[in-house]
Coordinates of C-alpha atoms in Angstrom, one line a residue:
X1 CA -0.1 0.0 0.0
X2 CA 1.6 3.2 -1.2
X3 CA 1.4 5.2 1.8
X4 CA 1.9 2.3 4.8
X5 CA 4.9 2.5 6.9
X6 CA 4.8 -0.9 7.6
X7 CA 4.2 -3.0 4.4
X8 CA 1.9 -6.1 5.2
X9 CA 4.4 -8.8 3.9
X10 CA 7.9 -8.4 5.0
X11 CA 9.9 -9.9 2.8
X12 CA 8.2 -8.8 -0.5
X13 CA 8.5 -4.9 -0.2
X14 CA 10.5 -2.0 0.3
X15 CA 9.4 0.0 3.4
X16 CA 8.5 3.2 2.5
X17 CA 11.4 6.5 3.0
X18 CA 10.9 8.4 6.4
X19 CA 13.1 11.2 6.9
X20 CA 16.4 10.0 8.4
X21 CA 17.0 10.7 12.7
X22 CA 20.0 13.2 12.9
X23 CA 21.4 12.0 15.6
X24 CA 24.9 13.6 16.6
X25 CA 26.1 10.6 18.4
X26 CA 26.0 8.2 15.6
X27 CA 28.0 9.8 12.8
X28 CA 29.9 6.3 12.2
X29 CA 26.5 4.4 11.7
X30 CA 27.4 2.5 8.1
X31 CA 23.6 2.6 7.2
X32 CA 21.0 5.2 8.7
X33 CA 19.0 3.2 11.1
X34 CA 15.7 5.0 9.6
X35 CA 16.0 3.2 6.7
X36 CA 16.9 -0.1 7.5
X37 CA 17.0 -2.6 5.4
X38 CA 14.3 -5.2 7.3
X39 CA 11.9 -5.6 4.4
X40 CA 14.0 -6.6 2.0
X41 CA 12.4 -7.9 -1.3
X42 CA 13.0 -11.8 -1.7
X43 CA 16.5 -12.1 -3.7
X44 CA 16.7 -14.0 -7.3
X45 CA 18.9 -16.6 -5.9
X46 CA 20.5 -18.4 -8.6
X47 CA 19.7 -21.8 -9.1
X48 CA 23.3 -22.8 -7.8
X49 CA 22.7 -20.8 -4.5
X50 CA 19.7 -22.7 -4.6
X51 CA 21.1 -26.0 -4.9
X52 CA 23.7 -24.7 -1.8
X53 CA 20.6 -24.1 0.4
X54 CA 19.4 -27.8 -0.2
X55 CA 22.8 -29.4 0.4
X56 CA 22.9 -26.9 3.5
X57 CA 19.4 -28.3 4.9
X58 CA 20.3 -31.7 4.9
X59 CA 22.2 -31.6 7.4
X60 CA 19.0 -31.0 9.5
X61 CA 18.2 -33.7 12.0
X62 CA 15.1 -35.0 12.1
X63 CA 13.0 -33.3 10.4
X64 CA 9.0 -34.7 9.7
X65 CA 7.5 -34.6 6.6
X66 CA 3.7 -35.3 6.0
X67 CA 1.5 -33.4 3.0
X68 CA 5.0 -32.3 2.2
X69 CA 7.1 -32.5 4.8
X70 CA 6.5 -34.0 8.3
X71 CA 5.7 -31.1 11.3
X72 CA 6.8 -30.0 14.1
X73 CA 8.2 -30.7 17.8
X74 CA 5.4 -28.6 19.3
X75 CA 2.0 -28.0 21.4
X76 CA 1.4 -25.4 23.8
X77 CA -0.4 -26.0 26.9
X78 CA -3.1 -23.3 27.4
X79 CA -5.8 -24.1 29.7
X80 CA -9.0 -22.4 27.7
X81 CA -8.1 -25.9 25.1
X82 CA -7.8 -28.1 27.5
X83 CA -10.1 -30.6 29.3
X84 CA -10.8 -33.7 31.0
X85 CA -11.2 -35.2 27.9
X86 CA -7.9 -34.8 26.5
X87 CA -6.3 -37.2 29.0
X88 CA -8.1 -39.7 27.1
X89 CA -6.8 -39.9 24.1
X90 CA -6.1 -43.1 22.8
X91 CA -2.6 -42.4 21.4
X92 CA -0.4 -45.9 20.6
X93 CA 2.8 -46.9 22.4
X94 CA 5.8 -45.2 21.6
X95 CA 8.7 -46.8 20.3
X96 CA 11.1 -46.0 23.4
X97 CA 11.6 -42.9 25.9
X98 CA 11.1 -39.6 25.1
X99 CA 14.0 -37.4 24.2
X100 CA 17.2 -36.4 26.5
X101 CA 17.8 -33.1 27.6
X102 CA 20.8 -33.6 25.4
X103 CA 18.5 -34.1 22.4
X104 CA 16.2 -31.2 23.1
X105 CA 19.0 -28.9 23.3
X106 CA 19.9 -29.7 19.9
X107 CA 16.9 -30.0 18.2
X108 CA 16.4 -26.3 19.6
X109 CA 19.5 -25.3 17.9
X110 CA 18.2 -27.0 15.1
X111 CA 15.4 -25.3 15.1
X112 CA 16.5 -21.9 15.0
X113 CA 19.1 -22.3 12.7
X114 CA 16.6 -23.6 10.0
X115 CA 14.4 -20.6 10.9
X116 CA 17.0 -18.2 10.5
X117 CA 18.5 -19.7 7.4
X118 CA 14.7 -20.2 6.3
X119 CA 13.5 -16.2 6.5
X120 CA 14.3 -13.9 3.8
X121 CA 15.1 -16.6 1.4
X122 CA 11.4 -17.6 0.5
X123 CA 8.4 -15.5 -0.2
X124 CA 6.5 -15.1 2.9
X125 CA 2.7 -14.4 4.2
X126 CA 3.4 -12.1 6.9
X127 CA 0.2 -10.7 7.7
X128 CA -0.4 -10.7 11.2
X129 CA -4.2 -11.5 10.7
X130 CA -3.5 -14.5 9.1
X131 CA -0.4 -15.5 11.0
X132 CA -2.6 -15.2 14.5
X133 CA -5.5 -17.3 12.5
X134 CA -3.2 -20.0 11.6
X135 CA -1.4 -20.2 15.1
X136 CA -4.4 -20.2 16.9
X137 CA -5.3 -23.6 15.0
X138 CA -2.0 -25.0 15.1
X139 CA -1.3 -24.2 19.2
X140 CA -4.6 -25.3 19.8
X141 CA -4.2 -29.1 17.9
X142 CA -0.8 -29.5 19.5
X143 CA -2.1 -28.6 22.9
X144 CA -3.9 -32.0 22.9
X145 CA -0.8 -34.1 23.1
X146 CA 2.2 -31.9 23.4
X147 CA 3.5 -29.5 26.3
X148 CA 6.4 -28.0 24.5
X149 CA 5.4 -24.7 22.6
X150 CA 6.3 -24.3 18.7
X151 CA 9.3 -22.1 18.1
X152 CA 7.9 -20.3 15.1
X153 CA 5.6 -20.6 12.2
X154 CA 6.3 -19.7 8.9
X155 CA 3.7 -19.2 6.2
X156 CA 5.3 -19.7 2.9
X157 CA 3.5 -17.3 -0.3
X158 CA 3.4 -20.0 -2.3
X159 CA 0.6 -21.9 -4.4
X160 CA 2.0 -25.5 -4.2
X161 CA 0.2 -27.4 -1.6
X162 CA 2.8 -28.2 1.2
X163 CA 3.5 -28.4 4.8
X164 CA 6.8 -29.1 7.1
X165 CA 8.1 -28.8 10.2
X166 CA 11.7 -28.9 11.6
X167 CA 13.5 -30.0 14.7
X168 CA 12.8 -27.8 17.6
X169 CA 9.2 -27.0 16.3
X170 CA 9.5 -24.7 13.6
X171 CA 6.0 -25.2 11.5
X172 CA 5.7 -24.3 7.9
X173 CA 2.6 -24.3 5.6
X174 CA 2.1 -22.8 2.2
X175 CA -1.0 -20.5 1.2
X176 CA -1.7 -22.7 -1.5
X177 CA -2.9 -25.6 1.2
X178 CA -4.8 -23.4 2.4
X179 CA -6.4 -22.0 -0.7
X180 CA -6.8 -25.7 -1.4
X181 CA -9.0 -26.4 1.8
X182 CA -12.3 -26.0 1.5
X183 CA -13.1 -25.6 5.3
X184 CA -11.4 -25.1 8.1
X185 CA -11.4 -28.4 9.2
X186 CA -9.9 -29.8 5.8
X187 CA -6.9 -26.7 7.1
X188 CA -7.0 -28.5 10.5
X189 CA -6.4 -32.1 8.8
X190 CA -3.2 -31.2 7.5
X191 CA -1.6 -29.5 10.7
X192 CA -3.4 -32.8 12.7
X193 CA -2.2 -34.8 11.1
X194 CA 1.5 -33.6 11.3
X195 CA 1.2 -33.5 15.0
X196 CA 0.5 -37.0 15.4
X197 CA 4.0 -37.5 13.5
X198 CA 5.7 -35.1 16.4
X199 CA 3.9 -36.4 19.1
X200 CA 4.3 -40.4 18.3
X201 CA 8.2 -39.2 17.7
X202 CA 8.5 -41.1 14.5
X203 CA 11.4 -39.4 13.3
X204 CA 13.4 -39.5 16.7
X205 CA 13.0 -43.3 16.7
X206 CA 13.5 -44.0 13.4
X207 CA 16.4 -45.9 11.7
X208 CA 19.4 -44.1 11.0
X209 CA 18.6 -44.5 7.0
X210 CA 15.4 -43.1 7.5
X211 CA 16.5 -40.0 8.9
X212 CA 19.1 -39.7 6.4
X213 CA 16.5 -39.9 3.5
X214 CA 14.4 -37.2 5.4
X215 CA 16.9 -34.8 5.3
X216 CA 18.0 -35.1 1.6
X217 CA 13.8 -34.7 1.3
X218 CA 13.7 -31.2 3.4
X219 CA 16.9 -30.3 1.9
X220 CA 15.7 -31.0 -1.6
X221 CA 11.9 -29.2 -0.5
X222 CA 13.9 -25.8 0.6
X223 CA 16.1 -25.6 -2.5
X224 CA 13.2 -26.1 -4.5
X225 CA 11.5 -23.3 -2.9
X226 CA 14.7 -21.0 -3.5
X227 CA 14.6 -22.2 -6.7
X228 CA 11.3 -21.1 -7.6
X229 CA 12.4 -17.4 -7.3
X230 CA 14.2 -18.2 -10.3
X231 CA 12.7 -20.9 -12.5
X232 CA 9.7 -23.0 -11.7
X233 CA 10.2 -26.0 -13.8
X234 CA 13.7 -26.3 -12.4
X235 CA 12.7 -25.9 -9.0
X236 CA 10.3 -29.1 -9.5
X237 CA 12.8 -30.9 -10.8
X238 CA 15.1 -30.7 -7.9
X239 CA 12.0 -31.3 -5.6
X240 CA 11.0 -34.5 -7.3
X241 CA 14.7 -36.0 -7.3
X242 CA 14.7 -35.5 -4.0
X243 CA 11.4 -37.1 -3.3
X244 CA 12.5 -40.2 -5.4
X245 CA 15.5 -40.6 -3.6
X246 CA 13.2 -40.4 -0.4
X247 CA 10.8 -43.0 -1.5
X248 CA 12.4 -45.7 -2.8
X249 CA 14.5 -45.7 0.9
X250 CA 11.7 -45.4 2.9
X251 CA 8.3 -46.1 1.6
X252 CA 8.0 -48.8 4.1
X253 CA 8.6 -46.8 6.7
X254 CA 6.3 -43.9 5.4
X255 CA 3.4 -46.5 4.8
X256 CA 3.3 -47.8 8.4
X257 CA 3.7 -44.1 10.2
X258 CA 1.4 -42.3 7.7
X259 CA -1.6 -45.2 8.9
X260 CA -0.5 -44.3 12.5
X261 CA -0.8 -40.0 11.9
X262 CA -4.3 -40.2 10.3
X263 CA -5.6 -42.3 12.9
X264 CA -3.5 -40.2 15.8
X265 CA -4.4 -36.9 13.9
X266 CA -8.3 -37.7 13.7
X267 CA -8.3 -38.0 17.6
X268 CA -6.5 -35.1 17.8
X269 CA -8.9 -33.3 15.9
X270 CA -12.0 -34.3 17.9
X271 CA -10.2 -33.3 21.1
X272 CA -10.3 -29.8 19.5
X273 CA -13.4 -29.6 18.0
X274 CA -13.0 -30.0 14.2
X275 CA -14.7 -32.6 12.3
X276 CA -12.2 -35.8 11.7
X277 CA -14.3 -36.6 8.6
X278 CA -12.2 -33.9 7.0
X279 CA -9.7 -35.8 6.4
X280 CA -10.7 -37.9 4.5
X281 CA -12.1 -35.3 2.2
X282 CA -9.1 -33.6 1.8
X283 CA -7.4 -36.8 0.8
X284 CA -10.0 -36.5 -2.0
X285 CA -9.8 -33.4 -2.9
X286 CA -5.6 -34.4 -3.6
X287 CA -6.4 -37.8 -5.3
X288 CA -8.7 -36.0 -7.6
X289 CA -5.8 -33.3 -7.9
X290 CA -3.0 -36.0 -8.5
X291 CA -4.9 -37.9 -10.8
X292 CA -5.6 -34.9 -13.0
X293 CA -1.9 -34.1 -13.0
X294 CA -1.2 -37.0 -14.1
X295 CA -3.2 -36.7 -17.0
X296 CA -1.7 -33.4 -18.1
X297 CA 1.6 -34.6 -17.6
X298 CA 2.0 -32.8 -15.2
X299 CA 4.4 -32.6 -11.5
X300 CA 2.3 -33.9 -8.3
X301 CA 1.5 -32.2 -5.3
X302 CA 4.8 -33.0 -3.4
X303 CA 2.9 -34.4 -0.1
X304 CA 1.2 -36.7 -2.6
X305 CA 4.9 -37.4 -4.3
X306 CA 6.8 -38.7 -0.9
X307 CA 3.1 -40.1 0.8
X308 CA 0.8 -41.7 -1.8
X309 CA -2.3 -41.3 -1.0
X310 CA -3.1 -44.8 -1.8
X311 CA -6.7 -46.2 -2.1
X312 CA -6.4 -48.4 1.0
X313 CA -5.2 -45.3 3.0
X314 CA -8.6 -43.8 1.3
X315 CA -10.5 -46.4 2.4
X316 CA -9.0 -46.8 5.8
X317 CA -10.0 -42.8 6.4
X318 CA -13.2 -42.8 5.1
X319 CA -14.4 -45.7 7.4
X320 CA -12.2 -44.7 10.4
X321 CA -14.1 -41.3 10.2
X322 CA -17.3 -42.3 10.4
X323 CA -16.9 -43.7 13.7
X324 CA -16.6 -40.0 15.0
X325 CA -19.9 -38.1 16.1
X326 CA -20.9 -35.4 14.2
X327 CA -20.5 -31.6 14.6
X328 CA -22.9 -29.6 15.6
X329 CA -24.6 -27.2 13.4
X330 CA -23.0 -24.4 15.2
X331 CA -19.5 -25.5 15.5
X332 CA -19.5 -26.3 11.5
X333 CA -20.8 -23.0 11.0
X334 CA -18.2 -21.1 13.3
X335 CA -15.4 -23.0 12.2
X336 CA -17.0 -22.1 8.1
X337 CA -17.1 -18.5 9.4
X338 CA -13.8 -18.3 10.0
X339 CA -12.2 -20.2 6.9
X340 CA -14.4 -17.8 4.5
X341 CA -12.3 -14.8 6.0
X342 CA -9.1 -16.5 6.1
X343 CA -9.6 -17.8 2.3
X344 CA -10.4 -14.4 1.0
X345 CA -7.7 -12.8 3.0
X346 CA -4.9 -14.5 1.9
X347 CA -6.0 -14.3 -1.7
X348 CA -6.1 -10.4 -1.4
X349 CA -2.5 -10.3 0.6
X350 CA -1.1 -12.8 -2.2
X351 CA -2.8 -10.1 -4.6
X352 CA -4.2 -13.8 -6.1
X353 CA -7.6 -12.5 -7.0
X354 CA -9.4 -9.3 -9.2
X355 CA -11.6 -7.1 -8.6
X356 CA -14.2 -9.0 -10.8
X357 CA -13.8 -12.0 -9.0
X358 CA -14.1 -10.6 -5.4
X359 CA -17.1 -8.6 -6.5
X360 CA -18.4 -11.7 -7.7
X361 CA -17.7 -13.1 -4.6
X362 CA -19.0 -10.6 -2.2
X363 CA -22.5 -11.6 -3.5
X364 CA -22.4 -14.0 -1.0
X365 CA -19.0 -14.0 1.0
X366 CA -18.8 -11.6 3.8
X367 CA -14.8 -12.4 3.7
X368 CA -14.5 -11.8 0.3
X369 CA -16.5 -8.3 0.9
X370 CA -13.8 -7.3 3.4
X371 CA -11.1 -8.4 0.9
X372 CA -12.9 -6.0 -1.7
X373 CA -12.7 -3.1 0.8
X374 CA -9.0 -4.1 1.3
X375 CA -8.6 -4.0 -2.5
X376 CA -10.6 -0.6 -3.2
X377 CA -7.9 0.7 -0.3
X378 CA -4.8 -0.4 -1.9
X379 CA -5.7 1.3 -4.9
X380 CA -7.1 4.4 -3.3
X381 CA -10.7 4.3 -4.1
X382 CA -11.4 5.4 -0.6
X383 CA -15.6 5.8 -1.3
X384 CA -16.0 2.5 -2.7
X385 CA -14.2 1.2 0.4
X386 CA -15.9 3.4 2.9
X387 CA -19.5 2.1 1.2
X388 CA -19.2 -1.9 1.7
X389 CA -18.2 -0.5 5.3
X390 CA -21.4 1.1 5.6
X391 CA -22.7 -1.8 4.3
X392 CA -21.2 -4.2 6.7
X393 CA -21.6 -2.6 10.0
X394 CA -25.4 -2.1 9.1
X395 CA -25.0 -6.1 9.7
X396 CA -26.8 -7.5 12.8
X397 CA -24.5 -7.3 15.9
X398 CA -23.9 -11.3 16.0
X399 CA -23.1 -11.2 12.2
X400 CA -20.8 -8.2 12.9
X401 CA -19.1 -10.0 15.9
X402 CA -18.1 -12.9 13.5
X403 CA -16.3 -11.1 11.5
X404 CA -13.9 -8.8 14.8
X405 CA -11.7 -8.3 14.9
X406 CA -10.7 -8.3 10.9
X407 CA -13.9 -6.1 10.6
X408 CA -11.8 -3.6 12.8
X409 CA -8.2 -4.3 11.3
X410 CA -9.9 -3.7 7.5
X411 CA -11.1 -0.1 8.4
X412 CA -8.0 1.2 10.4
X413 CA -6.6 0.0 7.3
X414 CA -9.0 2.1 5.2
X415 CA -8.1 4.8 7.4
X416 CA -4.0 4.2 7.7
X417 CA -3.7 4.2 4.2
X418 CA -5.3 7.9 4.1
X419 CA -3.0 9.1 7.1
X420 CA -5.5 9.1 9.9
X421 CA -3.4 7.6 12.1
X422 CA -5.3 8.7 15.6
X423 CA -8.7 7.3 14.4
X424 CA -7.1 4.2 13.4
X425 CA -5.7 3.8 16.7
X426 CA -8.4 4.4 18.3
X427 CA -10.4 1.5 16.1
X428 CA -7.7 -0.8 17.1
X429 CA -7.5 0.4 20.6
X430 CA -11.0 -0.8 21.2
X431 CA -10.2 -4.1 19.6
X432 CA -7.1 -4.2 21.8
X433 CA -9.1 -4.4 24.7
X434 CA -11.5 -6.7 23.8
X435 CA -8.8 -9.5 22.7
X436 CA -5.9 -8.1 25.0
X437 CA -4.0 -11.8 24.1
X438 CA -4.3 -11.4 20.5
X439 CA -0.6 -10.9 18.9
X440 CA -2.0 -9.2 15.4
X441 CA -3.5 -6.6 17.4
X442 CA -0.4 -5.8 19.2
X443 CA 1.0 -5.4 16.0
X444 CA -1.4 -3.2 14.2
X445 CA -1.9 -0.9 17.0
X446 CA 1.8 -0.2 17.5
X447 CA 2.2 0.7 13.9
X448 CA -0.8 3.5 14.0
X449 CA 0.5 4.7 17.9
X450 CA 4.2 4.8 16.3
X451 CA 2.7 7.0 13.6
X452 CA 0.5 9.3 15.3
X453 CA 3.6 9.9 17.6
X454 CA 3.5 7.5 20.1
X455 CA 6.3 5.6 20.2
X456 CA 6.4 4.8 23.9
X457 CA 2.9 3.4 24.0
X458 CA 4.1 1.6 20.9
X459 CA 6.9 -0.2 22.6
X460 CA 5.1 -1.0 25.9
X461 CA 2.5 -3.5 23.6
X462 CA 5.7 -4.9 21.5
X463 CA 8.0 -5.5 24.2
X464 CA 5.7 -8.5 25.5
X465 CA 5.6 -9.8 22.0
X466 CA 9.5 -10.3 21.8
X467 CA 9.7 -12.1 25.1
X468 CA 7.3 -14.5 24.4
X469 CA 8.5 -15.2 20.4
X470 CA 12.0 -14.2 20.5
X471 CA 11.6 -14.9 16.8
X472 CA 9.1 -12.7 15.9
X473 CA 10.9 -10.3 13.3
X474 CA 7.8 -8.1 12.5
X475 CA 7.6 -7.6 16.6
X476 CA 11.4 -6.3 16.3
X477 CA 10.7 -4.4 13.4
X478 CA 8.1 -2.6 15.1
X479 CA 10.1 -2.1 18.1
X480 CA 13.1 -0.6 16.0
X481 CA 10.8 1.8 14.3
X482 CA 9.2 2.9 17.7
X483 CA 12.5 3.6 19.2
X484 CA 13.7 6.0 15.7
X485 CA 10.3 7.7 16.0
X486 CA 11.2 8.4 19.7
X487 CA 14.9 9.0 19.0
X488 CA 13.4 11.9 16.7
X489 CA 10.8 13.2 18.1
X490 CA 11.9 13.7 21.4
X491 CA 12.9 16.9 23.2
X492 CA 15.5 15.0 25.8
X493 CA 18.6 14.4 24.1
X494 CA 19.8 11.5 26.9
X495 CA 16.1 9.8 25.7
X496 CA 17.1 10.3 22.3
X497 CA 20.8 8.5 22.9
X498 CA 19.2 5.6 24.7
X499 CA 16.3 5.7 22.1
X500 CA 19.0 5.1 19.8
X501 CA 21.0 2.5 20.8
X502 CA 17.6 0.6 21.5
X503 CA 16.8 0.6 17.8
X504 CA 20.4 -0.8 16.7
X505 CA 19.9 -3.4 19.0
X506 CA 16.2 -4.5 18.0
X507 CA 17.5 -3.6 14.4
X508 CA 20.6 -6.7 15.0
X509 CA 17.7 -9.2 16.4
X510 CA 15.7 -8.9 13.2
X511 CA 19.4 -9.8 11.6
X512 CA 19.4 -12.3 13.9
X513 CA 16.2 -14.2 13.0
X514 CA 17.0 -13.3 9.2
X515 CA 20.0 -15.1 9.3
X516 CA 22.4 -12.0 8.8
X517 CA 24.9 -12.3 11.3
X518 CA 27.6 -9.9 10.8
X519 CA 25.5 -7.5 10.2
X520 CA 23.4 -8.4 13.5
X521 CA 27.3 -7.7 14.9
X522 CA 27.5 -4.9 13.5
X523 CA 24.4 -3.2 14.4
X524 CA 25.6 -4.1 17.9
X525 CA 28.9 -3.0 18.0
X526 CA 27.7 0.1 16.7
X527 CA 25.0 0.4 19.7
X528 CA 27.9 -0.5 22.1
X529 CA 30.2 2.0 21.1
X530 CA 27.2 4.4 21.7
X531 CA 26.2 2.9 25.1
X532 CA 30.5 3.0 26.1
X533 CA 30.2 7.1 25.2
X534 CA 27.2 7.6 28.0
X535 CA 29.7 6.3 30.5
X536 CA 31.4 9.7 30.7
X537 CA 27.7 11.6 31.0
X538 CA 25.4 11.9 33.6
X539 CA 23.6 9.1 32.1
X540 CA 26.4 6.5 33.0
X541 CA 23.6 4.8 35.3
X542 CA 21.6 3.8 32.7
X543 CA 24.9 3.1 30.3
X544 CA 25.5 0.1 32.5
X545 CA 22.6 -2.1 31.9
X546 CA 22.6 -1.4 28.3
X547 CA 26.2 -2.4 28.3
X548 CA 25.4 -5.8 29.8
X549 CA 22.4 -6.6 27.7
X550 CA 24.7 -5.5 24.5
X551 CA 27.4 -8.1 25.3
X552 CA 24.9 -10.8 26.0
X553 CA 23.4 -10.2 22.8
X554 CA 26.4 -10.5 21.0
X555 CA 27.4 -13.7 22.9
X556 CA 24.0 -15.0 21.4
X557 CA 24.5 -14.1 17.9
X558 CA 28.2 -15.5 17.6
X559 CA 26.7 -18.8 19.0
X560 CA 24.4 -18.7 16.2
X561 CA 26.5 -18.1 14.3
X562 CA 29.3 -20.6 15.0
X563 CA 26.5 -23.0 15.4
X564 CA 26.9 -25.9 12.2
X565 CA 24.6 -28.9 12.3

């Protein structure tokens, strides 16, 4: 959007240029912190670089791979999602014991390494509302069988149908998977299947040969993702080669564990309130797509190549699903209303839908109507956008409530595009009071507060997000922008100095989680020099804790830089 300070998709757009800060204390800065390269465009990797990435990622251990690659070492214990029935899941016995402390630590390091290497190398969907919606579903499913929270959620803006996970709980899903599903329950079936693989320790307890095959598959998958920025056919060829090698070495292993993941996945879905019948429905859709692709001589969906949907497996899945109770009508409607919003939000954020498509769909879909408001906003057609919002605000209260907080977010985006930051902040603040736990509202509100000259209030919202999720690049970037604003607008030179130091620190964290270790160390070196300069001033007492924090951050970045899987 042409006037937004923060693009909604971090890796795909450059930030709107802002006036560089004028801070006398930082003449040595190699790059003005008011114009960080934090929203750098996804670089067009050469096929050679893509292949190198694939080889590097092959070193990852214990990676899962169903529906494209197997999911996540994760689960979040949230009392609002837990009930007594959650303890009655009839899970098969595990082969062996849980992971040792050393194995858990290694998986954590591998997870962080994989996040740092994936970020910035593929085209991501970073929209906070989309992220929050998928995260809530994933955490809810994980909570049924896992205690450890995921390390990070990655939504890749890619039309192919795929999902993956890496050790430590890095969970990835393609937007193509979302758009291929026809309901929230079908989308949940993908994640539940992956959670089942993780909860059953299929890969921690697998044979070493199978592990190596899985590493090859993940390496091929990520190499293909990187290569797709250059050549789609070459990317598919890379993927096919790795998938073929994987299947040749571990097909029996895959068949056995796929059945178990289907069975446990359905139990997880049921406990979390989703319809287990959606799993065979999604299987049938993918089977149909696979047959169509074969007729057209096209590549199959990646998860079909690695986990073939045999007639036996489809039949077992359909038969098993019929043993579960049918969801109530209210549950089905609740899930479907949310999926309608998610589907069209992904469509508009990925720029997959035209005005014609949106206008036609908006006649029967509230999600499409909200997406059309966003489309008009991006096109600067503010009157058309306002006309639709007026219609939606006239809906019955219960219908409007089902649209929140996305209705308020969409309205705030319309106001923000017109530089009406204060009214946008008021709308978001009202929503945030109703849903204080939502990350997306904190991020949207922080942006509005920063742009309405309230950076301290924005910082107060953002700091807890980075404490909860240290890999949250969006929050780190927002903190950097808030501190830059603070340094530029405050009347206190002392506060300006500290804000400048913190902006550099927060920039380094974003660079860390983007795998740019040398840049991160440079940012911290600059911050450290500024903090050392404060020791000879009246701010010496503030300098000491800053220096301690900076030293700890430098050590952590060097540890990450030195880690080799």
